[in-house]
Amino acid sequence: MASDSGAPPRPWNRTTAWVLACGAALSLALIFTTVDPWLDQVGFLAGGFDVHVYRDGAWKIYNGHPLYTETTHRGLSFTYTPFSTLSFLPMLAIPWAYVTNTWLALNIGVLYACVLLCWRVLGYRLTWQLAGLSALLTATCMFLEPVRTTLYYGQINLVLMALILWDFSRPPNSRIRGVGVGLAAGIKLVPLYFVAQFVVLRQWAAAVMAAATFVFTIGLAEAVLPSDSRQYWTRTFFQSDRIAPDSQPANQSLRGTIAHLTGGQVPQWLWLLLAAPVAVGGLLLAAELYGRGEKLLTVTLAGLTSCVVSPFSWNHHWVWFLPLFVYLVHRAVSDPRWWTAAGAVYVATGAWAYHWTDTWVVVGWFLFPPSWPISPILLNCYVVVYAVIAGCLIASVRRARDTH
């Protein structure tokens, strides 16, 4: 591994390869042994629910059915933007019976691409050694619960993250920097947070490009799907109850945490009162990190913050733990003490299973027994992890300022 700019990182070493090989073997063993891979509704190879919803949405618009007033696969409502269904149209070429496995294979490929993009943001050049190391790292990260669940459900999160990482891997003066963020936001609105990140970084051209691309996705969908577009932007967009109650355990957001602790729906004003300063603080902290040359930490923190402040963040939205893990491995290459931090993230965000019965298994700390004394921490584990990460980064920034 070599860096394109600045002081080159310490060369790839056998210790890193050995640790990641062990991590990859452990992760794959845990994925396929802690839960029967074919167990209904939780087995790694028995999923694909969401990708069939995507395909069903594409089928509806292709055949002239209303997108938001009819249910889709297994009675689920379609909650994404009208533009998203246009991007899902190629799925119609895949026979229904092969959709799950095809998308799983593609998603694993995107996961690998995300790892490579993380190295690129860090300034590394792609070599055969790095490609092999990335394959091990990809297998290791498959056990991170948000990644595992994204692969299991056939979710779109990794694709959206790849678009955003691609943007941040480009030079600041690139004319197309921002297109990835705009397309990601056109499919799912949460990535709009990165437009604000471009603004705070004073990367005006990227911010304009991202915003313009997003507006283009709205205009394209309006031209092709006028009825569905009006339905979405005037009604469906405001129906938050189409997703799930705030208190849903898998809602790993600040609003979800409040609901978990109070046991009810969270008033809009209370969520905004708490989320707004966190959103602004995350932008400013990320900008500080960018000024120190920590580009991957910048995009990672922005991704994590977008999950925290979003009104509803499913557990699988937190795939941004992946670039954090890559960053920790990057630091561990030259300082083995960073393996401790990587191990802590692995344990805190792993796809640990709890067996209620032989056929009822849950995956993820937030679904463990609510009777446990540490249940309030487990139930809000990703927000807790975010708070710890943000606290460590703030302390690091303060120490750097004090030394200067």
mmCIF file of N, CA and C in Angstrom, residues 167-168 172 177 181 193-207 282-300 302:
data_model
loop_
_atom_site.group_PDB
_atom_site.id
_atom_site.type_symbol
_atom_site.label_atom_id
_atom_site.label_comp_id
_atom_site.label_asym_id
_atom_site.label_seq_id
_atom_site.Cartn_x
_atom_site.Cartn_y
_atom_site.Cartn_z
ATOM 1 N N ASP A 167 -17.838 10.165 -4.255
ATOM 2 C CA ASP A 167 -17.737 11.625 -4.293
ATOM 3 C C ASP A 167 -16.546 12.122 -3.487
ATOM 4 N N PHE A 168 -16.413 11.629 -2.267
ATOM 5 C CA PHE A 168 -15.359 12.105 -1.378
ATOM 6 C C PHE A 168 -13.981 11.567 -1.763
ATOM 7 N N PRO A 172 -10.995 17.668 -4.673
ATOM 8 C CA PRO A 172 -11.925 18.755 -4.324
ATOM 9 C C PRO A 172 -12.334 19.619 -5.520
ATOM 10 N N ARG A 177 -17.769 16.171 -8.672
ATOM 11 C CA ARG A 177 -17.863 15.908 -7.235
ATOM 12 C C ARG A 177 -19.207 16.436 -6.734
ATOM 13 N N VAL A 181 -23.575 12.163 -4.202
ATOM 14 C CA VAL A 181 -24.434 12.573 -3.086
ATOM 15 C C VAL A 181 -25.833 12.909 -3.594
ATOM 16 N N TYR A 193 -27.882 15.358 3.987
ATOM 17 C CA TYR A 193 -27.001 15.874 5.033
ATOM 18 C C TYR A 193 -25.611 16.178 4.482
ATOM 19 N N PHE A 194 -25.186 15.419 3.477
ATOM 20 C CA PHE A 194 -23.856 15.629 2.918
ATOM 21 C C PHE A 194 -23.780 16.890 2.062
ATOM 22 N N VAL A 195 -24.921 17.368 1.580
ATOM 23 C CA VAL A 195 -24.927 18.661 0.890
ATOM 24 C C VAL A 195 -24.543 19.750 1.885
ATOM 25 N N ALA A 196 -25.121 19.669 3.087
ATOM 26 C CA ALA A 196 -24.750 20.617 4.143
ATOM 27 C C ALA A 196 -23.274 20.462 4.511
ATOM 28 N N GLN A 197 -22.759 19.230 4.468
ATOM 29 C CA GLN A 197 -21.348 19.017 4.766
ATOM 30 C C GLN A 197 -20.454 19.706 3.743
ATOM 31 N N PHE A 198 -20.817 19.627 2.473
ATOM 32 C CA PHE A 198 -20.067 20.339 1.445
ATOM 33 C C PHE A 198 -20.074 21.845 1.707
ATOM 34 N N VAL A 199 -21.212 22.372 2.133
ATOM 35 C CA VAL A 199 -21.322 23.801 2.409
ATOM 36 C C VAL A 199 -20.404 24.195 3.554
ATOM 37 N N VAL A 200 -20.420 23.424 4.633
ATOM 38 C CA VAL A 200 -19.576 23.732 5.792
ATOM 39 C C VAL A 200 -18.096 23.631 5.418
ATOM 40 N N LEU A 201 -17.768 22.699 4.521
ATOM 41 C CA LEU A 201 -16.386 22.566 4.052
ATOM 42 C C LEU A 201 -16.015 23.639 3.034
ATOM 43 N N ARG A 202 -16.994 24.471 2.688
ATOM 44 C CA ARG A 202 -16.829 25.534 1.690
ATOM 45 C C ARG A 202 -16.455 24.984 0.321
ATOM 46 N N GLN A 203 -16.949 23.813 0.039
ATOM 47 C CA GLN A 203 -16.783 23.223 -1.284
ATOM 48 C C GLN A 203 -18.054 23.545 -2.072
ATOM 49 N N TRP A 204 -18.131 24.806 -2.501
ATOM 50 C CA TRP A 204 -19.356 25.336 -3.068
ATOM 51 C C TRP A 204 -19.768 24.614 -4.352
ATOM 52 N N ALA A 205 -18.808 24.324 -5.200
ATOM 53 C CA ALA A 205 -19.140 23.675 -6.467
ATOM 54 C C ALA A 205 -19.739 22.289 -6.226
ATOM 55 N N ALA A 206 -19.160 21.549 -5.271
ATOM 56 C CA ALA A 206 -19.687 20.216 -4.951
ATOM 57 C C ALA A 206 -21.082 20.319 -4.356
ATOM 58 N N ALA A 207 -21.303 21.320 -3.489
ATOM 59 C CA ALA A 207 -22.626 21.513 -2.885
ATOM 60 C C ALA A 207 -23.663 21.825 -3.953
ATOM 61 N N GLY A 282 -22.154 18.016 14.512
ATOM 62 C CA GLY A 282 -21.511 17.002 13.688
ATOM 63 C C GLY A 282 -20.869 17.597 12.450
ATOM 64 N N LEU A 283 -21.540 18.573 11.829
ATOM 65 C CA LEU A 283 -20.985 19.241 10.649
ATOM 66 C C LEU A 283 -19.703 19.988 10.996
ATOM 67 N N LEU A 284 -19.721 20.704 12.104
ATOM 68 C CA LEU A 284 -18.554 21.501 12.497
ATOM 69 C C LEU A 284 -17.383 20.612 12.899
ATOM 70 N N LEU A 285 -17.682 19.530 13.623
ATOM 71 C CA LEU A 285 -16.617 18.613 14.030
ATOM 72 C C LEU A 285 -16.006 17.932 12.809
ATOM 73 N N ALA A 286 -16.855 17.532 11.861
ATOM 74 C CA ALA A 286 -16.343 16.915 10.638
ATOM 75 C C ALA A 286 -15.469 17.887 9.859
ATOM 76 N N ALA A 287 -15.864 19.171 9.828
ATOM 77 C CA ALA A 287 -15.062 20.181 9.131
ATOM 78 C C ALA A 287 -13.703 20.351 9.799
ATOM 79 N N GLU A 288 -13.695 20.298 11.124
ATOM 80 C CA GLU A 288 -12.434 20.385 11.862
ATOM 81 C C GLU A 288 -11.529 19.213 11.501
ATOM 82 N N LEU A 289 -12.104 18.035 11.409
ATOM 83 C CA LEU A 289 -11.326 16.851 11.049
ATOM 84 C C LEU A 289 -10.800 16.965 9.623
ATOM 85 N N TYR A 290 -11.615 17.498 8.729
ATOM 86 C CA TYR A 290 -11.183 17.672 7.338
ATOM 87 C C TYR A 290 -9.999 18.615 7.261
ATOM 88 N N GLY A 291 -10.023 19.677 8.062
ATOM 89 C CA GLY A 291 -8.918 20.624 8.086
ATOM 90 C C GLY A 291 -7.631 20.006 8.585
ATOM 91 N N ARG A 292 -7.737 18.931 9.352
ATOM 92 C CA ARG A 292 -6.559 18.219 9.853
ATOM 93 C C ARG A 292 -6.127 17.099 8.905
ATOM 94 N N GLY A 293 -6.789 17.002 7.739
ATOM 95 C CA GLY A 293 -6.416 15.992 6.759
ATOM 96 C C GLY A 293 -7.107 14.655 6.935
ATOM 97 N N GLU A 294 -8.070 14.571 7.872
ATOM 98 C CA GLU A 294 -8.762 13.311 8.144
ATOM 99 C C GLU A 294 -10.008 13.212 7.262
ATOM 100 N N LYS A 295 -9.791 12.962 5.978
ATOM 101 C CA LYS A 295 -10.905 12.980 5.030
ATOM 102 C C LYS A 295 -11.877 11.822 5.244
ATOM 103 N N LEU A 296 -11.353 10.636 5.537
ATOM 104 C CA LEU A 296 -12.255 9.505 5.743
ATOM 105 C C LEU A 296 -13.062 9.682 7.028
ATOM 106 N N LEU A 297 -12.437 10.212 8.058
ATOM 107 C CA LEU A 297 -13.180 10.478 9.288
ATOM 108 C C LEU A 297 -14.262 11.521 9.055
ATOM 109 N N THR A 298 -13.997 12.469 8.176
ATOM 110 C CA THR A 298 -14.986 13.499 7.868
ATOM 111 C C THR A 298 -16.258 12.888 7.310
ATOM 112 N N VAL A 299 -16.124 12.074 6.268
ATOM 113 C CA VAL A 299 -17.301 11.486 5.642
ATOM 114 C C VAL A 299 -17.940 10.449 6.563
ATOM 115 N N THR A 300 -17.123 9.739 7.339
ATOM 116 C CA THR A 300 -17.661 8.743 8.270
ATOM 117 C C THR A 300 -18.496 9.398 9.355
ATOM 118 N N ALA A 302 -19.935 12.295 9.246
ATOM 119 C CA ALA A 302 -21.150 12.846 8.634
ATOM 120 C C ALA A 302 -22.184 11.747 8.426
#
